[in-house]
Amino acid sequence: HGDDYAVAVRKPDGEIFVQNEESVRLLESIGVTRTTVVGDTRFDRVLEICSQAKELPLVESFKGNNRKTFVAGSSWAPDEDIFIPYFNEHPEMKLIIAPHVIDENHLVEIIGKLKRPYVRYTRADEKNVQKADCLIIDCFGLLSSIYRYGEISYIGGGFGVGIHNTLEAAVYSIPVIFGPKYQKFMEAVQLIEAKGAYSIANYAELESLLERFRKDENFLSETGIRAGEYVTGNAGATAKIMSMI
């Protein structure tokens, strides 16, 4: 995570498998030279999670067939202060919020910012979920499956200590958006370079980006495709490690 360049596996004969060339240089600086770059096994893991994603009938009913759905994962209050105002003013979009901290105080804060109908997942049923414009995920274990129901994703944490897992969203070939504190996360930097993700620093930047996604279907589609290709293009580290062991 962040600027820690993790060792993947140490072979019995002393060879060390690492994620990237920078890890090689860091190890060489302390006299360790028996290294092999294999990539990051997290790409394989998110692909596996994607292939095993849960079907969530209530989320599917909430989404319906018409409006685009914006999925905000692992959000904090500063993130919510930016994307909720946009949601409040854009009835053509639905919103799913899976906050990072799930406690009653935070949920009440989120609800207080909403100006459109909402329902909490634990209180949802087939009837009330279809009347809601915002679905609040007030339980754990669903986020990695929920991204599949979105056309656009937002990853929280970028206005605090740093963004959360971007790969869980990118694997579904949807655009990824996050706040300004992402530089220590290699995959976020590379997603931006691949034009599969965008960083925003304030409401105006988010509004401009979402308006472009809303009005330009090709831009929306191409950004999502690039995000998905970034994940699949970096897969294979696990197989490399296993074959070399």
PDB file of C-alpha atoms in Angstrom, residues 12-221:
ATOM      1  CA  PRO A  12      13.982 -20.983  -0.991  1.00  0.00           C
ATOM      2  CA  ASP A  13      17.186 -20.175  -2.889  1.00  0.00           C
ATOM      3  CA  GLY A  14      16.997 -16.516  -1.887  1.00  0.00           C
ATOM      4  CA  GLU A  15      15.386 -15.008  -5.006  1.00  0.00           C
ATOM      5  CA  ILE A  16      12.920 -12.219  -4.194  1.00  0.00           C
ATOM      6  CA  PHE A  17       9.871 -11.523  -6.360  1.00  0.00           C
ATOM      7  CA  VAL A  18       8.867  -7.850  -6.454  1.00  0.00           C
ATOM      8  CA  GLN A  19       6.146  -5.711  -8.012  1.00  0.00           C
ATOM      9  CA  ASN A  20       8.135  -3.257 -10.122  1.00  0.00           C
ATOM     10  CA  GLU A  21      11.507  -1.900 -11.208  1.00  0.00           C
ATOM     11  CA  GLU A  22      11.527   0.695  -8.432  1.00  0.00           C
ATOM     12  CA  SER A  23      11.448  -2.146  -5.916  1.00  0.00           C
ATOM     13  CA  VAL A  24      14.480  -3.631  -7.692  1.00  0.00           C
ATOM     14  CA  ARG A  25      16.366  -0.346  -7.344  1.00  0.00           C
ATOM     15  CA  LEU A  26      15.425   0.025  -3.669  1.00  0.00           C
ATOM     16  CA  LEU A  27      16.665  -3.487  -2.896  1.00  0.00           C
ATOM     17  CA  GLU A  28      19.863  -2.940  -4.882  1.00  0.00           C
ATOM     18  CA  SER A  29      20.529   0.164  -2.758  1.00  0.00           C
ATOM     19  CA  ILE A  30      20.824  -2.090   0.312  1.00  0.00           C
ATOM     20  CA  GLY A  31      22.823  -4.797  -1.464  1.00  0.00           C
ATOM     21  CA  VAL A  32      20.044  -7.196  -2.449  1.00  0.00           C
ATOM     22  CA  THR A  33      20.445  -8.128  -6.102  1.00  0.00           C
ATOM     23  CA  ARG A  34      18.644 -11.466  -6.572  1.00  0.00           C
ATOM     24  CA  THR A  35      15.268 -10.078  -7.601  1.00  0.00           C
ATOM     25  CA  THR A  36      12.664 -10.793 -10.274  1.00  0.00           C
ATOM     26  CA  VAL A  37       9.862  -8.419 -11.283  1.00  0.00           C
ATOM     27  CA  VAL A  38       6.585 -10.352 -11.489  1.00  0.00           C
ATOM     28  CA  GLY A  39       3.956  -7.653 -10.946  1.00  0.00           C
ATOM     29  CA  ASP A  40       1.271  -7.188  -8.321  1.00  0.00           C
ATOM     30  CA  THR A  41      -0.891 -10.128  -7.242  1.00  0.00           C
ATOM     31  CA  ARG A  42      -3.698  -7.726  -6.252  1.00  0.00           C
ATOM     32  CA  PHE A  43      -4.715  -7.528  -9.925  1.00  0.00           C
ATOM     33  CA  ASP A  44      -5.277 -11.279  -9.947  1.00  0.00           C
ATOM     34  CA  ARG A  45      -7.189 -11.034  -6.697  1.00  0.00           C
ATOM     35  CA  VAL A  46      -9.655  -8.376  -7.882  1.00  0.00           C
ATOM     36  CA  LEU A  47     -10.269 -10.352 -11.079  1.00  0.00           C
ATOM     37  CA  GLU A  48     -11.046 -13.393  -8.929  1.00  0.00           C
ATOM     38  CA  ILE A  49     -13.375 -11.326  -6.724  1.00  0.00           C
ATOM     39  CA  CYS A  50     -15.086  -9.947  -9.839  1.00  0.00           C
ATOM     40  CA  SER A  51     -15.683 -13.448 -11.198  1.00  0.00           C
ATOM     41  CA  GLN A  52     -17.290 -14.417  -7.894  1.00  0.00           C
ATOM     42  CA  ALA A  53     -19.331 -11.221  -7.409  1.00  0.00           C
ATOM     43  CA  LYS A  54     -22.615 -11.681  -5.596  1.00  0.00           C
ATOM     44  CA  GLU A  55     -25.907 -11.048  -7.311  1.00  0.00           C
ATOM     45  CA  LEU A  56     -27.807  -8.518  -5.223  1.00  0.00           C
ATOM     46  CA  PRO A  57     -31.489  -8.463  -6.233  1.00  0.00           C
ATOM     47  CA  LEU A  58     -32.323  -5.424  -4.087  1.00  0.00           C
ATOM     48  CA  VAL A  59     -29.519  -3.403  -5.671  1.00  0.00           C
ATOM     49  CA  GLU A  60     -30.647  -4.528  -9.111  1.00  0.00           C
ATOM     50  CA  SER A  61     -34.217  -3.450  -8.332  1.00  0.00           C
ATOM     51  CA  PHE A  62     -32.947  -0.111  -7.049  1.00  0.00           C
ATOM     52  CA  LYS A  63     -30.943   0.514 -10.200  1.00  0.00           C
ATOM     53  CA  GLY A  64     -33.748  -0.250 -12.636  1.00  0.00           C
ATOM     54  CA  ASN A  65     -33.238   0.098 -16.374  1.00  0.00           C
ATOM     55  CA  ASN A  66     -33.109   3.805 -17.077  1.00  0.00           C
ATOM     56  CA  ARG A  67     -30.879   6.075 -15.028  1.00  0.00           C
ATOM     57  CA  LYS A  68     -27.111   5.948 -14.629  1.00  0.00           C
ATOM     58  CA  THR A  69     -25.893   4.871 -11.223  1.00  0.00           C
ATOM     59  CA  PHE A  70     -22.990   6.516  -9.408  1.00  0.00           C
ATOM     60  CA  VAL A  71     -21.343   4.200  -6.853  1.00  0.00           C
ATOM     61  CA  ALA A  72     -19.367   5.869  -4.074  1.00  0.00           C
ATOM     62  CA  GLY A  73     -17.258   3.343  -2.211  1.00  0.00           C
ATOM     63  CA  SER A  74     -15.419   3.775   1.103  1.00  0.00           C
ATOM     64  CA  SER A  75     -16.511   7.407   1.315  1.00  0.00           C
ATOM     65  CA  TRP A  76     -15.734   9.845   4.121  1.00  0.00           C
ATOM     66  CA  ALA A  77     -17.560  13.073   5.007  1.00  0.00           C
ATOM     67  CA  PRO A  78     -15.326  15.326   2.818  1.00  0.00           C
ATOM     68  CA  ASP A  79     -16.042  13.060  -0.175  1.00  0.00           C
ATOM     69  CA  GLU A  80     -19.771  13.097   0.553  1.00  0.00           C
ATOM     70  CA  ASP A  81     -19.728  16.884   0.821  1.00  0.00           C
ATOM     71  CA  ILE A  82     -18.684  16.942  -2.834  1.00  0.00           C
ATOM     72  CA  PHE A  83     -20.677  14.221  -4.601  1.00  0.00           C
ATOM     73  CA  ILE A  84     -23.958  14.455  -2.647  1.00  0.00           C
ATOM     74  CA  PRO A  85     -24.637  18.087  -3.720  1.00  0.00           C
ATOM     75  CA  TYR A  86     -24.223  17.016  -7.359  1.00  0.00           C
ATOM     76  CA  PHE A  87     -26.589  14.098  -6.834  1.00  0.00           C
ATOM     77  CA  ASN A  88     -29.153  16.371  -5.186  1.00  0.00           C
ATOM     78  CA  GLU A  89     -29.314  18.534  -8.318  1.00  0.00           C
ATOM     79  CA  HIS A  90     -29.309  15.765 -10.939  1.00  0.00           C
ATOM     80  CA  PRO A  91     -32.444  13.599 -10.934  1.00  0.00           C
ATOM     81  CA  GLU A  92     -31.194  11.701 -13.974  1.00  0.00           C
ATOM     82  CA  MET A  93     -28.616   9.956 -11.758  1.00  0.00           C
ATOM     83  CA  LYS A  94     -29.011   7.422  -8.972  1.00  0.00           C
ATOM     84  CA  LEU A  95     -26.522   7.126  -6.119  1.00  0.00           C
ATOM     85  CA  ILE A  96     -25.224   4.201  -4.084  1.00  0.00           C
ATOM     86  CA  ILE A  97     -23.129   5.152  -1.055  1.00  0.00           C
ATOM     87  CA  ALA A  98     -21.042   2.554   0.769  1.00  0.00           C
ATOM     88  CA  PRO A  99     -19.361   4.645   3.481  1.00  0.00           C
ATOM     89  CA  HIS A 100     -16.039   3.615   4.950  1.00  0.00           C
ATOM     90  CA  VAL A 101     -17.303   4.135   8.492  1.00  0.00           C
ATOM     91  CA  ILE A 102     -20.661   2.519   9.140  1.00  0.00           C
ATOM     92  CA  ASP A 103     -21.982   3.840  12.405  1.00  0.00           C
ATOM     93  CA  GLU A 104     -25.225   5.576  13.244  1.00  0.00           C
ATOM     94  CA  ASN A 105     -23.664   9.034  13.591  1.00  0.00           C
ATOM     95  CA  HIS A 106     -22.114   8.916  10.134  1.00  0.00           C
ATOM     96  CA  LEU A 107     -25.272   7.504   8.572  1.00  0.00           C
ATOM     97  CA  VAL A 108     -27.314  10.312  10.113  1.00  0.00           C
ATOM     98  CA  GLU A 109     -24.825  12.838   8.693  1.00  0.00           C
ATOM     99  CA  ILE A 110     -25.199  11.359   5.213  1.00  0.00           C
ATOM    100  CA  ILE A 111     -28.989  11.336   5.427  1.00  0.00           C
ATOM    101  CA  GLY A 112     -28.973  14.979   6.555  1.00  0.00           C
ATOM    102  CA  LYS A 113     -27.181  15.980   3.348  1.00  0.00           C
ATOM    103  CA  LEU A 114     -29.586  14.181   1.012  1.00  0.00           C
ATOM    104  CA  LYS A 115     -32.464  16.057  -0.616  1.00  0.00           C
ATOM    105  CA  ARG A 116     -33.822  13.133  -2.615  1.00  0.00           C
ATOM    106  CA  PRO A 117     -35.513   9.878  -1.516  1.00  0.00           C
ATOM    107  CA  TYR A 118     -33.188   7.320   0.066  1.00  0.00           C
ATOM    108  CA  VAL A 119     -33.307   3.926   1.689  1.00  0.00           C
ATOM    109  CA  ARG A 120     -30.831   2.046   3.850  1.00  0.00           C
ATOM    110  CA  TYR A 121     -29.901  -1.385   2.518  1.00  0.00           C
ATOM    111  CA  THR A 122     -30.742  -3.157   5.771  1.00  0.00           C
ATOM    112  CA  ARG A 123     -34.232  -1.618   5.672  1.00  0.00           C
ATOM    113  CA  ALA A 124     -34.855  -2.069   1.949  1.00  0.00           C
ATOM    114  CA  ASP A 125     -37.439  -4.299   0.312  1.00  0.00           C
ATOM    115  CA  GLU A 126     -38.660  -4.742  -3.254  1.00  0.00           C
ATOM    116  CA  LYS A 127     -41.174  -1.902  -2.891  1.00  0.00           C
ATOM    117  CA  ASN A 128     -39.337   0.870  -1.083  1.00  0.00           C
ATOM    118  CA  VAL A 129     -36.042   0.314  -2.900  1.00  0.00           C
ATOM    119  CA  GLN A 130     -37.680   1.117  -6.236  1.00  0.00           C
ATOM    120  CA  LYS A 131     -38.936   4.447  -4.886  1.00  0.00           C
ATOM    121  CA  ALA A 132     -35.495   5.536  -3.675  1.00  0.00           C
ATOM    122  CA  ASP A 133     -32.952   7.587  -5.604  1.00  0.00           C
ATOM    123  CA  CYS A 134     -30.136   6.875  -3.136  1.00  0.00           C
ATOM    124  CA  LEU A 135     -29.234   3.523  -1.614  1.00  0.00           C
ATOM    125  CA  ILE A 136     -27.072   3.646   1.512  1.00  0.00           C
ATOM    126  CA  ILE A 137     -25.105   0.459   2.154  1.00  0.00           C
ATOM    127  CA  ASP A 138     -25.165   0.242   5.952  1.00  0.00           C
ATOM    128  CA  CYS A 139     -23.483  -3.166   6.261  1.00  0.00           C
ATOM    129  CA  PHE A 140     -20.148  -4.741   5.380  1.00  0.00           C
ATOM    130  CA  GLY A 141     -19.088  -7.215   2.710  1.00  0.00           C
ATOM    131  CA  LEU A 142     -21.019  -5.946  -0.314  1.00  0.00           C
ATOM    132  CA  LEU A 143     -18.924  -3.181  -1.854  1.00  0.00           C
ATOM    133  CA  SER A 144     -16.794  -5.298  -4.194  1.00  0.00           C
ATOM    134  CA  SER A 145     -19.996  -6.739  -5.686  1.00  0.00           C
ATOM    135  CA  ILE A 146     -21.882  -3.440  -5.763  1.00  0.00           C
ATOM    136  CA  TYR A 147     -19.481  -1.758  -8.193  1.00  0.00           C
ATOM    137  CA  ARG A 148     -20.900  -4.024 -10.924  1.00  0.00           C
ATOM    138  CA  TYR A 149     -24.158  -2.016 -10.790  1.00  0.00           C
ATOM    139  CA  GLY A 150     -22.509   1.345 -11.470  1.00  0.00           C
ATOM    140  CA  GLU A 151     -21.706   3.287 -14.605  1.00  0.00           C
ATOM    141  CA  ILE A 152     -19.329   5.581 -12.689  1.00  0.00           C
ATOM    142  CA  SER A 153     -17.406   4.952  -9.473  1.00  0.00           C
ATOM    143  CA  TYR A 154     -15.973   7.220  -6.817  1.00  0.00           C
ATOM    144  CA  ILE A 155     -13.372   5.967  -4.333  1.00  0.00           C
ATOM    145  CA  GLY A 156     -13.205   7.744  -0.992  1.00  0.00           C
ATOM    146  CA  GLY A 157     -10.282   8.725   1.203  1.00  0.00           C
ATOM    147  CA  GLY A 158      -8.604  11.138  -1.195  1.00  0.00           C
ATOM    148  CA  PHE A 159      -9.285  14.123   1.028  1.00  0.00           C
ATOM    149  CA  GLY A 160      -7.774  12.399   4.068  1.00  0.00           C
ATOM    150  CA  VAL A 161      -4.960   9.913   4.579  1.00  0.00           C
ATOM    151  CA  GLY A 162      -5.234   8.543   1.040  1.00  0.00           C
ATOM    152  CA  ILE A 163      -7.620   6.772  -1.306  1.00  0.00           C
ATOM    153  CA  HIS A 164      -8.988   3.289  -0.769  1.00  0.00           C
ATOM    154  CA  ASN A 165      -9.043   0.366  -3.219  1.00  0.00           C
ATOM    155  CA  THR A 166      -9.441   1.611  -6.801  1.00  0.00           C
ATOM    156  CA  LEU A 167      -8.945  -1.780  -8.459  1.00  0.00           C
ATOM    157  CA  GLU A 168     -12.185  -3.205  -7.031  1.00  0.00           C
ATOM    158  CA  ALA A 169     -14.084  -0.663  -9.134  1.00  0.00           C
ATOM    159  CA  ALA A 170     -11.827  -0.529 -12.208  1.00  0.00           C
ATOM    160  CA  VAL A 171     -12.139  -4.295 -12.739  1.00  0.00           C
ATOM    161  CA  TYR A 172     -15.776  -3.738 -13.803  1.00  0.00           C
ATOM    162  CA  SER A 173     -14.665  -1.459 -16.670  1.00  0.00           C
ATOM    163  CA  ILE A 174     -16.207   1.698 -15.258  1.00  0.00           C
ATOM    164  CA  PRO A 175     -14.548   5.107 -14.803  1.00  0.00           C
ATOM    165  CA  VAL A 176     -12.914   5.714 -11.439  1.00  0.00           C
ATOM    166  CA  ILE A 177     -12.897   9.087  -9.668  1.00  0.00           C
ATOM    167  CA  PHE A 178     -11.077  10.017  -6.459  1.00  0.00           C
ATOM    168  CA  GLY A 179      -9.755  12.965  -4.487  1.00  0.00           C
ATOM    169  CA  PRO A 180      -6.341  14.639  -4.637  1.00  0.00           C
ATOM    170  CA  LYS A 181      -4.343  12.439  -2.234  1.00  0.00           C
ATOM    171  CA  TYR A 182      -3.513   9.487  -4.467  1.00  0.00           C
ATOM    172  CA  GLN A 183       0.163   9.949  -5.395  1.00  0.00           C
ATOM    173  CA  LYS A 184       1.449   7.236  -3.032  1.00  0.00           C
ATOM    174  CA  PHE A 185      -0.731   4.612  -4.687  1.00  0.00           C
ATOM    175  CA  MET A 186       0.929   3.206  -7.782  1.00  0.00           C
ATOM    176  CA  GLU A 187      -2.270   1.782  -9.290  1.00  0.00           C
ATOM    177  CA  ALA A 188      -4.081   5.126  -8.960  1.00  0.00           C
ATOM    178  CA  VAL A 189      -1.245   6.995 -10.665  1.00  0.00           C
ATOM    179  CA  GLN A 190      -1.175   4.434 -13.465  1.00  0.00           C
ATOM    180  CA  LEU A 191      -4.965   4.438 -13.847  1.00  0.00           C
ATOM    181  CA  ILE A 192      -4.817   8.194 -14.420  1.00  0.00           C
ATOM    182  CA  GLU A 193      -1.986   7.729 -16.929  1.00  0.00           C
ATOM    183  CA  ALA A 194      -4.130   5.112 -18.695  1.00  0.00           C
ATOM    184  CA  LYS A 195      -7.065   7.596 -18.744  1.00  0.00           C
ATOM    185  CA  GLY A 196      -9.242   5.145 -16.845  1.00  0.00           C
ATOM    186  CA  ALA A 197      -9.419   7.384 -13.769  1.00  0.00           C
ATOM    187  CA  TYR A 198      -9.558  11.069 -12.854  1.00  0.00           C
ATOM    188  CA  SER A 199      -8.684  12.947  -9.691  1.00  0.00           C
ATOM    189  CA  ILE A 200     -10.790  15.891  -8.531  1.00  0.00           C
ATOM    190  CA  ALA A 201      -9.923  18.492  -5.906  1.00  0.00           C
ATOM    191  CA  ASN A 202     -13.272  20.237  -5.380  1.00  0.00           C
ATOM    192  CA  TYR A 203     -16.937  20.327  -6.337  1.00  0.00           C
ATOM    193  CA  ALA A 204     -16.367  22.337  -9.528  1.00  0.00           C
ATOM    194  CA  GLU A 205     -13.947  19.733 -10.882  1.00  0.00           C
ATOM    195  CA  LEU A 206     -16.302  16.858 -10.044  1.00  0.00           C
ATOM    196  CA  GLU A 207     -19.232  18.677 -11.638  1.00  0.00           C
ATOM    197  CA  SER A 208     -17.269  19.347 -14.821  1.00  0.00           C
ATOM    198  CA  LEU A 209     -16.152  15.730 -15.092  1.00  0.00           C
ATOM    199  CA  LEU A 210     -19.589  14.246 -14.379  1.00  0.00           C
ATOM    200  CA  GLU A 211     -21.216  16.609 -16.863  1.00  0.00           C
ATOM    201  CA  ARG A 212     -18.783  15.407 -19.502  1.00  0.00           C
ATOM    202  CA  PHE A 213     -19.584  11.777 -18.652  1.00  0.00           C
ATOM    203  CA  ARG A 214     -23.307  12.582 -18.777  1.00  0.00           C
ATOM    204  CA  LYS A 215     -23.201  14.307 -22.148  1.00  0.00           C
ATOM    205  CA  ASP A 216     -20.539  12.233 -23.929  1.00  0.00           C
ATOM    206  CA  GLU A 217     -21.353   8.504 -23.979  1.00  0.00           C
ATOM    207  CA  ASN A 218     -18.170   7.727 -25.913  1.00  0.00           C
ATOM    208  CA  PHE A 219     -16.033   9.403 -23.259  1.00  0.00           C
ATOM    209  CA  LEU A 220     -17.853   7.466 -20.538  1.00  0.00           C
ATOM    210  CA  SER A 221     -17.479   4.153 -22.354  1.00  0.00           C
TER     211      SER A 221
END
